PDB file of C-alpha atoms in Angstrom:
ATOM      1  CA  UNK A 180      23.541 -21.046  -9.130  1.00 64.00           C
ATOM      2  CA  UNK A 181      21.443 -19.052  -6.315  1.00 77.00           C
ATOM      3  CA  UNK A 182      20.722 -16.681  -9.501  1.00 84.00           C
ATOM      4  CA  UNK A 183      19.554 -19.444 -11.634  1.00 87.00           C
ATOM      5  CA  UNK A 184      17.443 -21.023  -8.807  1.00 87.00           C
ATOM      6  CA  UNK A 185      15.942 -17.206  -8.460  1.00 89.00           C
ATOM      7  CA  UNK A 186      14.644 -17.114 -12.047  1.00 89.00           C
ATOM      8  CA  UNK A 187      13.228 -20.752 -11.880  1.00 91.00           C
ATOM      9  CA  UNK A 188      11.407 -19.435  -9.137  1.00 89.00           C
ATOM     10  CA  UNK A 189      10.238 -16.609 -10.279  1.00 91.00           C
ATOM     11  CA  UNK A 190       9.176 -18.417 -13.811  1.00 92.00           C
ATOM     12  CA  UNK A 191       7.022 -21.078 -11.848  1.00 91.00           C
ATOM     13  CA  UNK A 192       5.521 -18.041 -10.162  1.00 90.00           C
ATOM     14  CA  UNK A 193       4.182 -16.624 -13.817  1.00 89.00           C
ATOM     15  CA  UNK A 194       3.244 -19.429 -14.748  1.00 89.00           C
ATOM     16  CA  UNK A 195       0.549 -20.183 -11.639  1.00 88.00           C
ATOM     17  CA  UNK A 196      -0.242 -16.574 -12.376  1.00 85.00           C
ATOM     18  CA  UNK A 197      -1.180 -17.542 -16.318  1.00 83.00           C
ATOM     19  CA  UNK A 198      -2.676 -20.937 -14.806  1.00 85.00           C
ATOM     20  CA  UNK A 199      -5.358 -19.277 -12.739  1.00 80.00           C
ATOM     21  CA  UNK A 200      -5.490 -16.589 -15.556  1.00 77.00           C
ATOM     22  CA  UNK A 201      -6.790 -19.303 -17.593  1.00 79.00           C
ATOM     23  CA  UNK A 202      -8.954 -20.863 -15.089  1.00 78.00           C
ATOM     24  CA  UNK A 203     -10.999 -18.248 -14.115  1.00 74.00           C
ATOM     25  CA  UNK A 204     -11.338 -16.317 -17.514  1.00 73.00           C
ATOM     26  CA  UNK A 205     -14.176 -14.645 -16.815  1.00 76.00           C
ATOM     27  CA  UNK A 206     -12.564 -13.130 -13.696  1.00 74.00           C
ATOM     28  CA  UNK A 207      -9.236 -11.976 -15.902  1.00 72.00           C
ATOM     29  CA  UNK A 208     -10.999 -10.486 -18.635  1.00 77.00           C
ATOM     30  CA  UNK A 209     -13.454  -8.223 -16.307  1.00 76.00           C
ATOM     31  CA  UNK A 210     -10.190  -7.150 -13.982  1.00 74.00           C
ATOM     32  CA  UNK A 211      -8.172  -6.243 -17.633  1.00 73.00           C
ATOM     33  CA  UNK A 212     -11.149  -4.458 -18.855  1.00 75.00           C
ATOM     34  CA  UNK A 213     -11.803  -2.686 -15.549  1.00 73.00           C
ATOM     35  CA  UNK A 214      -8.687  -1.694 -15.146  1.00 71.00           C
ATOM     36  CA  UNK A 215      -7.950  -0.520 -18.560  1.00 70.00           C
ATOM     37  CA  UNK A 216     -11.590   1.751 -18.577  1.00 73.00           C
ATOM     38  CA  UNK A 217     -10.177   3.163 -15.069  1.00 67.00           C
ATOM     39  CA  UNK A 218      -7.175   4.548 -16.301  1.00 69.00           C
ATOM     40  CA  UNK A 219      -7.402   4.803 -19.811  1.00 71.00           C
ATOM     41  CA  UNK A 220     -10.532   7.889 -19.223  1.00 73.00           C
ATOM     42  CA  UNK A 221      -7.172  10.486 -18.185  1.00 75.00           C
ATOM     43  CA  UNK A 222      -6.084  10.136 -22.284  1.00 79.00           C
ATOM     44  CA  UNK A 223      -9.608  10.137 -22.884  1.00 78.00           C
ATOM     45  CA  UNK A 224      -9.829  13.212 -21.321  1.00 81.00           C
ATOM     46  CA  UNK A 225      -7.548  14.932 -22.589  1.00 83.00           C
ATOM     47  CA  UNK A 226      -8.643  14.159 -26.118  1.00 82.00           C
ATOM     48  CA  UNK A 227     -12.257  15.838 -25.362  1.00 83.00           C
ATOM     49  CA  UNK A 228      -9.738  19.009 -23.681  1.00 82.00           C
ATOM     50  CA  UNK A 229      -8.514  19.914 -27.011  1.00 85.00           C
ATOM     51  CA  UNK A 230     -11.155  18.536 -29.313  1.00 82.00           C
ATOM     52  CA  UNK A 231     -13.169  21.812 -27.535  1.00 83.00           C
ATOM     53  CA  UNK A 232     -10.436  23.888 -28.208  1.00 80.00           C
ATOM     54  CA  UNK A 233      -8.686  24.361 -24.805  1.00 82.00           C
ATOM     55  CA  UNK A 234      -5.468  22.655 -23.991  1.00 80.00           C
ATOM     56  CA  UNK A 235      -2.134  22.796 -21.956  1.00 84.00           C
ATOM     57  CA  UNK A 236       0.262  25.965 -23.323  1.00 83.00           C
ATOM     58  CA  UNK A 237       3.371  24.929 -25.088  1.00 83.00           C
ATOM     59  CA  UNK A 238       1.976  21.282 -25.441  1.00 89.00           C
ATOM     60  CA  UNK A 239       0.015  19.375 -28.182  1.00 90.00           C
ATOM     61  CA  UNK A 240      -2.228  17.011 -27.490  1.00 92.00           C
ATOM     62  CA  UNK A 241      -0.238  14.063 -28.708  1.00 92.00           C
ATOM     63  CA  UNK A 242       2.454  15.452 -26.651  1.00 92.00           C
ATOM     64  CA  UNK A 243       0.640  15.074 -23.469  1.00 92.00           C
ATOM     65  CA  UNK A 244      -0.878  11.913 -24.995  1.00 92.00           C
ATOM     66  CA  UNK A 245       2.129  10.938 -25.263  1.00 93.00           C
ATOM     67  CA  UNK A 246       3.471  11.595 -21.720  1.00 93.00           C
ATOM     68  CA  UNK A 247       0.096   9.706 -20.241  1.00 92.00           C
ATOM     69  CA  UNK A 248       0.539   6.391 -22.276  1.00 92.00           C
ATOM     70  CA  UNK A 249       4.158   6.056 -21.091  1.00 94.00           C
ATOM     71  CA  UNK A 250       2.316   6.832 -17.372  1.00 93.00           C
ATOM     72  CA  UNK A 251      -0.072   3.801 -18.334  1.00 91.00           C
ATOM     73  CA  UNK A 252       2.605   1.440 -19.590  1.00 93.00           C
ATOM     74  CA  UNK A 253       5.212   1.925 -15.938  1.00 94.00           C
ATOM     75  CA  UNK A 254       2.212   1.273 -13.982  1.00 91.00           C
ATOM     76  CA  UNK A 255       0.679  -1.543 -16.137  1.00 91.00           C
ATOM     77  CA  UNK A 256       4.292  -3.215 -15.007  1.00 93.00           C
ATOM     78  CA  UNK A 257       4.547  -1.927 -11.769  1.00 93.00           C
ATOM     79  CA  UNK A 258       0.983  -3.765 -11.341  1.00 89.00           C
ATOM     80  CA  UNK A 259       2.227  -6.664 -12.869  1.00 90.00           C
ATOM     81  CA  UNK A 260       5.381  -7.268 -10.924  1.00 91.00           C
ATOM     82  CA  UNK A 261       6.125  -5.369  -7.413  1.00 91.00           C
ATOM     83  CA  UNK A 262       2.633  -3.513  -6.412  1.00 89.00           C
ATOM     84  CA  UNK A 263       1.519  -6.503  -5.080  1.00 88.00           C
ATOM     85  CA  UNK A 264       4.218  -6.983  -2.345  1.00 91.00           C
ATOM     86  CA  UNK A 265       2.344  -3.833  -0.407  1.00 88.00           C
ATOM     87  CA  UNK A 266      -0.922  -5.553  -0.009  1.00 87.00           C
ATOM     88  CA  UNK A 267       0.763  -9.487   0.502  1.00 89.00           C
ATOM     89  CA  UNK A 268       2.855  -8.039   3.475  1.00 89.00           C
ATOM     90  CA  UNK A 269      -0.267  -5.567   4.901  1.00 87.00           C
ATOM     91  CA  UNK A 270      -1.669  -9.455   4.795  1.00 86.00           C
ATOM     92  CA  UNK A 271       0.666 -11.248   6.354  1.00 86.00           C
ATOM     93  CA  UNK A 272       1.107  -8.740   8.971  1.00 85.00           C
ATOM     94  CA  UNK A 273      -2.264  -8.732   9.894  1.00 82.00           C
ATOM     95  CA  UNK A 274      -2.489 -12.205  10.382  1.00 82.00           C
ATOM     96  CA  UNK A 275       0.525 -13.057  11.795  1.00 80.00           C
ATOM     97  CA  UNK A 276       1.342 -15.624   9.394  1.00 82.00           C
ATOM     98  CA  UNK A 277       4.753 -14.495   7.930  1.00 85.00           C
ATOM     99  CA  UNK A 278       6.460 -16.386   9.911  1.00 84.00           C
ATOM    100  CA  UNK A 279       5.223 -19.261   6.745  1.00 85.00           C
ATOM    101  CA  UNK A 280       7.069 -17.378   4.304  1.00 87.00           C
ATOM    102  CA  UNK A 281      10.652 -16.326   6.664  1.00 86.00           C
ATOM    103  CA  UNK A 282      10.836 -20.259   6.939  1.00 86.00           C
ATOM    104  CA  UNK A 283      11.440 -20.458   3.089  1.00 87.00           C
ATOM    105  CA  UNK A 284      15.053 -20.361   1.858  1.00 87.00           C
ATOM    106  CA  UNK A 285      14.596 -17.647  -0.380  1.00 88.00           C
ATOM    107  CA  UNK A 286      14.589 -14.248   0.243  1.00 90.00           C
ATOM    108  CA  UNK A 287      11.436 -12.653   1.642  1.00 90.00           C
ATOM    109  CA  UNK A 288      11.243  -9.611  -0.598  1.00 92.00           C
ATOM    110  CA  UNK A 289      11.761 -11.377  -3.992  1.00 93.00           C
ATOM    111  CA  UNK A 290       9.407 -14.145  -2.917  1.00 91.00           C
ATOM    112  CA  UNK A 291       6.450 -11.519  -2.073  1.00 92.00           C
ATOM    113  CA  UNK A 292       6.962  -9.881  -5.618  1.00 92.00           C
ATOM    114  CA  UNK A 293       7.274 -13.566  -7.561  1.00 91.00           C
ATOM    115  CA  UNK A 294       3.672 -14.298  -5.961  1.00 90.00           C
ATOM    116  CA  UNK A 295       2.199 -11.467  -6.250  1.00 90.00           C
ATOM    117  CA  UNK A 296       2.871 -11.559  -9.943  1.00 90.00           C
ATOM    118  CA  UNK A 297      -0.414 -10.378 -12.002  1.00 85.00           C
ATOM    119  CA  UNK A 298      -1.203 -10.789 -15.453  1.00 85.00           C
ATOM    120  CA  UNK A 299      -4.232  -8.767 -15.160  1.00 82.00           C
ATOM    121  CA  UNK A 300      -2.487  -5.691 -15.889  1.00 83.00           C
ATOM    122  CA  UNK A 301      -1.820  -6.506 -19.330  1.00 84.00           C
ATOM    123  CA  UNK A 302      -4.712  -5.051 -20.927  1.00 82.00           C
ATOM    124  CA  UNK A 303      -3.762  -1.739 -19.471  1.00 84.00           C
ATOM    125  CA  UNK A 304      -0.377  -2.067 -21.062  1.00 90.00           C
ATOM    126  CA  UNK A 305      -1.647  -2.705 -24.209  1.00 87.00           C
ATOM    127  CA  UNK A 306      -3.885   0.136 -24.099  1.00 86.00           C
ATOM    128  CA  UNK A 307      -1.239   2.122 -22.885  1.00 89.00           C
ATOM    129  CA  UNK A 308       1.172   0.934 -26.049  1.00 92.00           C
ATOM    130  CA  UNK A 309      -1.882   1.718 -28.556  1.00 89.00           C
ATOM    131  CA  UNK A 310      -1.742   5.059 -27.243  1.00 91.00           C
ATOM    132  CA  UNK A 311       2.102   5.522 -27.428  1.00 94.00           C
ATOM    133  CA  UNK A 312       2.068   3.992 -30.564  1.00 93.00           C
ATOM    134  CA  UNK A 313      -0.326   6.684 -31.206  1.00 92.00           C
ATOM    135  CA  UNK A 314       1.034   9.488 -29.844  1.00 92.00           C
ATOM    136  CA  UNK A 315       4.603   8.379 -31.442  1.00 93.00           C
ATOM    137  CA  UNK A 316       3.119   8.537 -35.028  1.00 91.00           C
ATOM    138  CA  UNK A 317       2.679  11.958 -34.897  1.00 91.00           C
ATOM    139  CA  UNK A 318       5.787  13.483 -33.688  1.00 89.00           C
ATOM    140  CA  UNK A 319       9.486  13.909 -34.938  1.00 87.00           C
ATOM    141  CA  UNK A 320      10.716  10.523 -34.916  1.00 87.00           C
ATOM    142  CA  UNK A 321      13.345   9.892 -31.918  1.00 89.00           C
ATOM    143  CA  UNK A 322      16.799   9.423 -33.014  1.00 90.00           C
ATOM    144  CA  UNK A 323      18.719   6.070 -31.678  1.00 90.00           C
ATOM    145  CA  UNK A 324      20.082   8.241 -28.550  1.00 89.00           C
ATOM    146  CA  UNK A 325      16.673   9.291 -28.027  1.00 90.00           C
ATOM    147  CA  UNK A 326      15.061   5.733 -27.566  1.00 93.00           C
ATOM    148  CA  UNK A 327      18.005   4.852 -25.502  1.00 91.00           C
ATOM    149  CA  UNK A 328      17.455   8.092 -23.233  1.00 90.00           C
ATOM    150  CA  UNK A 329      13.817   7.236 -22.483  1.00 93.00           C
ATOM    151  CA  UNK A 330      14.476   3.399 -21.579  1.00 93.00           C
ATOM    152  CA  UNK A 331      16.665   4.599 -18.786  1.00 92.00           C
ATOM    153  CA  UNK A 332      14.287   6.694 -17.502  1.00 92.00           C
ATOM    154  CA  UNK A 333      11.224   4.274 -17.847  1.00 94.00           C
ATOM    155  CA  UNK A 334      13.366   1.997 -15.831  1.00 94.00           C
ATOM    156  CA  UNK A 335      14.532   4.818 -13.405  1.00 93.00           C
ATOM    157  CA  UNK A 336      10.541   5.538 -13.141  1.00 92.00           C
ATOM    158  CA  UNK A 337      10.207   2.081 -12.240  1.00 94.00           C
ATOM    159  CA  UNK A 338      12.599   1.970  -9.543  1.00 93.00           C
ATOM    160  CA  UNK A 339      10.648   5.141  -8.076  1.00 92.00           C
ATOM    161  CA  UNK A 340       7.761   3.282  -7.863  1.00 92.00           C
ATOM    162  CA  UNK A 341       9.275  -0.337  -6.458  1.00 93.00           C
ATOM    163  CA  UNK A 342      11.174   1.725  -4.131  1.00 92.00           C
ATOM    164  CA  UNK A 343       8.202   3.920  -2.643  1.00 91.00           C
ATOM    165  CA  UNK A 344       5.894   0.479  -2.759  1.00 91.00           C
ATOM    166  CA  UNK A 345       8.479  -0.922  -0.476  1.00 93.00           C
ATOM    167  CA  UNK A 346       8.864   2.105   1.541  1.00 90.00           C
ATOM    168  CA  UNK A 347       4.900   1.799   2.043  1.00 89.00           C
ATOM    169  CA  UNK A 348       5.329  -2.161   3.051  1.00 89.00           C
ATOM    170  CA  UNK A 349       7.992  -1.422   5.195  1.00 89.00           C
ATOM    171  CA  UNK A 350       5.771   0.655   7.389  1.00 87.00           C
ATOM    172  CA  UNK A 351       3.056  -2.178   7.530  1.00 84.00           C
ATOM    173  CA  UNK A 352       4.956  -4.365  10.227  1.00 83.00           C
ATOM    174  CA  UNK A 353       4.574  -1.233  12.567  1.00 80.00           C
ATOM    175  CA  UNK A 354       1.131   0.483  11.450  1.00 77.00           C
ATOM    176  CA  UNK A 355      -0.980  -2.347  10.114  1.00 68.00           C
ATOM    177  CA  UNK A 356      -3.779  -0.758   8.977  1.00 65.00           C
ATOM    178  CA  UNK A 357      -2.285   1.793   7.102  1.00 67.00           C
ATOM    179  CA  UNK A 358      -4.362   0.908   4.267  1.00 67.00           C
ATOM    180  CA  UNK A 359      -4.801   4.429   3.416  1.00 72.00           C
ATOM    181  CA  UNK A 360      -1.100   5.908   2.988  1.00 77.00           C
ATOM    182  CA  UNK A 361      -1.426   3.779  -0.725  1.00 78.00           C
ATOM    183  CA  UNK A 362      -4.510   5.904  -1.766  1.00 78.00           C
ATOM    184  CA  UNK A 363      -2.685   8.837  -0.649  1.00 80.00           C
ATOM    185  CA  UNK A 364       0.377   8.293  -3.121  1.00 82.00           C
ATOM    186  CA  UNK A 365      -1.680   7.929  -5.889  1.00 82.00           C
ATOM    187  CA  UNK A 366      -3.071  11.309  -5.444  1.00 82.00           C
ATOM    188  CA  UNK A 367       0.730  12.894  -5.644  1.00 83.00           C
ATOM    189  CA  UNK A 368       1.925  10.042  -8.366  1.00 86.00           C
ATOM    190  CA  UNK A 369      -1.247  11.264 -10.759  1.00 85.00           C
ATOM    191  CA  UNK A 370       1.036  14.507 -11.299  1.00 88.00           C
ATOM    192  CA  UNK A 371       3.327  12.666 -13.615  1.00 87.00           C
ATOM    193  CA  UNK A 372       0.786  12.522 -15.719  1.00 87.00           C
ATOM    194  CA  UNK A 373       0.581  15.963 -16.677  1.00 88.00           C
ATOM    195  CA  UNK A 374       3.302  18.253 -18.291  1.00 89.00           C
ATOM    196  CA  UNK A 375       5.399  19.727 -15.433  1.00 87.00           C
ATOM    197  CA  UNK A 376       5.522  23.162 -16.935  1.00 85.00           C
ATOM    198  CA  UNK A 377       2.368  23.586 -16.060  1.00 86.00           C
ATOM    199  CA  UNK A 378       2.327  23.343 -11.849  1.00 87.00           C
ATOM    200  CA  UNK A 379       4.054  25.905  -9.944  1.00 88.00           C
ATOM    201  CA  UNK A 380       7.492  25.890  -8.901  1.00 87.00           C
ATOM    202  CA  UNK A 381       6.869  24.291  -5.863  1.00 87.00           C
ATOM    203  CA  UNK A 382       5.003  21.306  -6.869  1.00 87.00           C
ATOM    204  CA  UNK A 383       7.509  21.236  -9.635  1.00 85.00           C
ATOM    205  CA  UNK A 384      10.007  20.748  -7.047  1.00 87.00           C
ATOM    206  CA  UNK A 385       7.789  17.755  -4.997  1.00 87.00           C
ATOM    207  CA  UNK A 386       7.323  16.001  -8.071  1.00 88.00           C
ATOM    208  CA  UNK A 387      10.839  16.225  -8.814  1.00 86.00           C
ATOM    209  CA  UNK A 388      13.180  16.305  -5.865  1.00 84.00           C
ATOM    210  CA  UNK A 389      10.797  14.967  -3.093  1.00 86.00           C
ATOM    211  CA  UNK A 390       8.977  12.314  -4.525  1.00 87.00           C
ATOM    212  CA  UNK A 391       9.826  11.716  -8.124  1.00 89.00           C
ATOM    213  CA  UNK A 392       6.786  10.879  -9.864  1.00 90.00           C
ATOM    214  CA  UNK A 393       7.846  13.181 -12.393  1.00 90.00           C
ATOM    215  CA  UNK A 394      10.293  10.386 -13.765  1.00 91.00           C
ATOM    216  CA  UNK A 395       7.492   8.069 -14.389  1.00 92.00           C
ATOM    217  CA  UNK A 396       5.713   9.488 -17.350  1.00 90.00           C
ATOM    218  CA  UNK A 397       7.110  13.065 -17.678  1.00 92.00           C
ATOM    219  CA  UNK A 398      10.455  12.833 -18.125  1.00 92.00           C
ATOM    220  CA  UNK A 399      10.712   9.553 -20.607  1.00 93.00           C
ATOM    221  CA  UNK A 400       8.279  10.810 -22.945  1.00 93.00           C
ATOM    222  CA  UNK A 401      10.176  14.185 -23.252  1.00 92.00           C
ATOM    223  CA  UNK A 402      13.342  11.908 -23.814  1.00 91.00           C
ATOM    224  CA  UNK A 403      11.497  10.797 -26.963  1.00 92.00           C
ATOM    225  CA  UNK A 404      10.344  14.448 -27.625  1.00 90.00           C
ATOM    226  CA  UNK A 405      14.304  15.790 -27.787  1.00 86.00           C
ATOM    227  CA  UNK A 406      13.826  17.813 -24.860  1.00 82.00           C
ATOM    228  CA  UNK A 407      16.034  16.131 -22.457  1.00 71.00           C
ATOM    229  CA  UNK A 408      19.094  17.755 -21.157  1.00 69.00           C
ATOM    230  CA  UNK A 409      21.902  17.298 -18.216  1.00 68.00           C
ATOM    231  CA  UNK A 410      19.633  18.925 -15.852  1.00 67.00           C
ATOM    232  CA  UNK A 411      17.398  15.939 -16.098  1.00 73.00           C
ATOM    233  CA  UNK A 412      20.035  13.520 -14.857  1.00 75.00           C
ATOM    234  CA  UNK A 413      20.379  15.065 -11.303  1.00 78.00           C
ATOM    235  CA  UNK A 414      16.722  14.155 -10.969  1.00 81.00           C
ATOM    236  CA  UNK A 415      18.169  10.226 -10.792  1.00 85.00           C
ATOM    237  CA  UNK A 416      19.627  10.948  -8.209  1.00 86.00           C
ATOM    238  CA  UNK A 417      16.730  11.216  -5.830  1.00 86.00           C
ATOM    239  CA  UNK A 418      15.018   8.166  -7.529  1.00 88.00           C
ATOM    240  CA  UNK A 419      18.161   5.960  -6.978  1.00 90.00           C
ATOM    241  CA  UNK A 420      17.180   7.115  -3.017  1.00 90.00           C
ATOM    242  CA  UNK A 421      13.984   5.947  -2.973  1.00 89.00           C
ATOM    243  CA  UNK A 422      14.818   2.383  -4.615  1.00 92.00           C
ATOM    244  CA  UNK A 423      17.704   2.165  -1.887  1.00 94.00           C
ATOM    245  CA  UNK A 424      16.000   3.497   0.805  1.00 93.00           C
ATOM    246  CA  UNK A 425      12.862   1.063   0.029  1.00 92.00           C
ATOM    247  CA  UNK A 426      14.958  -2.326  -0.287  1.00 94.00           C
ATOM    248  CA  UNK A 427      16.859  -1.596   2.996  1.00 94.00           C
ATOM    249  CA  UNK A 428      14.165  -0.582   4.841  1.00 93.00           C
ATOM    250  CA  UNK A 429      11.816  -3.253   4.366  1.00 93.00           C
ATOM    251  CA  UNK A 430      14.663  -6.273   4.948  1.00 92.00           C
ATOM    252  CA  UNK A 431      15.178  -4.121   8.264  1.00 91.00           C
ATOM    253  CA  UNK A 432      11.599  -4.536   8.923  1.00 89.00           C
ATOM    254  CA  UNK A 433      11.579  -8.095   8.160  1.00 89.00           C
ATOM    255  CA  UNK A 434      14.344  -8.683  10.302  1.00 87.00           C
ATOM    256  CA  UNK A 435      12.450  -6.931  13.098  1.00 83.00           C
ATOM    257  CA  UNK A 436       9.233  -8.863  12.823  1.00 80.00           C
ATOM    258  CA  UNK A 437       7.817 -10.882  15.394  1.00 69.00           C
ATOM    259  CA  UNK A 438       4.777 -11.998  14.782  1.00 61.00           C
ATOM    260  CA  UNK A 439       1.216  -9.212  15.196  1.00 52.00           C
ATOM    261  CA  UNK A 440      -2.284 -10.360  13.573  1.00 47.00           C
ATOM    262  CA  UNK A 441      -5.421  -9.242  14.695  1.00 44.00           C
TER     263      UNK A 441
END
């Protein structure tokens, strides 16, 4: 029952979302198309690399184009369903008004997420999926073990994200204006965008063993590419760490909270 009540919750949450989608139109469609020129100019990029003859070594450019939709498509969801818990709770914080959503009998986390819900990420996902699509068109198509390979890692890549979103929330109810720490990880998650073979050894091993961001475009597109192997499966390991380490940090937090604004 508490499950069911969860997803009724959660659907009435979309649905305001689509609501004021469809109010303010104007508003939606300007956000999808900003959002989709911003991060749709990397594949763009890349494009004009090899159209002028240069390129990554070992990689072709629907390879890489390949790697960079998948990229486009985790965060397209990641903007549509958790990234907005980091700026609600930086909010809240602030104004010392969390105390109206701790009152609700439902948990704080979930809540946060189901309100923050956004549908203006879905032009980015569909310009992300026109690009896969693509990208997918030319290449060897992926056997069934293949496709089945790459949704566990799109979901791992997923969970690195949620987890390090919460990680970043959590440390609002001590630091409030820590506004900057987001900007920050979008300078180190922008490497798993790229190839990996192509960074040294020791970025290889941030983007892999320290913070994962490897797993969010990297490693599910070469699931689809037939290069994945065992040695890809210790890397979920450290990903599974984030998402655990995220979840029970920030319900610690909550627990601690007391009440800051300003």
């Amino acid at each position: 029952m508490k499950i069911k009540r969860y997803i009724l919750i959660y659907r009435e949450c979309v649905k305001v979302a689509f609501a004021a989608a469809s109010t303010y139109r104007l508003n939606f469609i300007l956000n999808c198309i900003i959002m989709l020129i911003g991060d749709i100019l990397f594949p763009l990029i890349t494009i004009l690399i090899y159209g002028s003859g240069a390129g990554f070594e070992g990689w072709t450019v629907y390879e890489v184009l390949l790697i960079q939709s998948v990229f486009t498509m985790s965060m397209a969801i990641a903007d549509m369903t958790f990234h907005g818990i980091l700026w609600a709770t930086m909010g809240h914080v602030r104004q010392g008004d969390l105390e109206m959503v701790l009152i609700l009998p439902v948990d704080t986390m979930f809540l946060l997420m189901a309100r923050t819900f956004s549908i203006d990420a879905v032009g980015l996902f569909i310009g992300g999926l026109t690009i896969f699509i693509v990208a997918l068109s030319h290449i060897a198509l992926p056997t069934g073990f293949m496709w089945l390979q790459f949704i566990v890692l799109f979901l791992i890549g997923l969970s690195v994200m949620m987890g390090i979103a919460l990680l970043m929330a959590a440390t609002s109810f001590k630091w409030v204006g820590n506004s900057r720490i987001p900007e920050i990880f979008d300078s180190i998650r922008s490497f798993g965008k790229y190839p990996q073979s192509i960074f040294p050894k020791a970025v290889l091993m941030i983007t892999t063993l320290v913070i994962p961001v490897a797993m969010i475009g990297y490693f599910p597109a070469t699931a689809l590419l037939g290069q994945g192997d065992i040695k890809m499966m210790l890397i979920l390991i450290p990903c599974i760490v984030f998402l655990i380490l995220g979840i029970t940090l920030y319900r610690h937090m909550v627990r601690l909270y007391q009440g800051v604004g300003g």
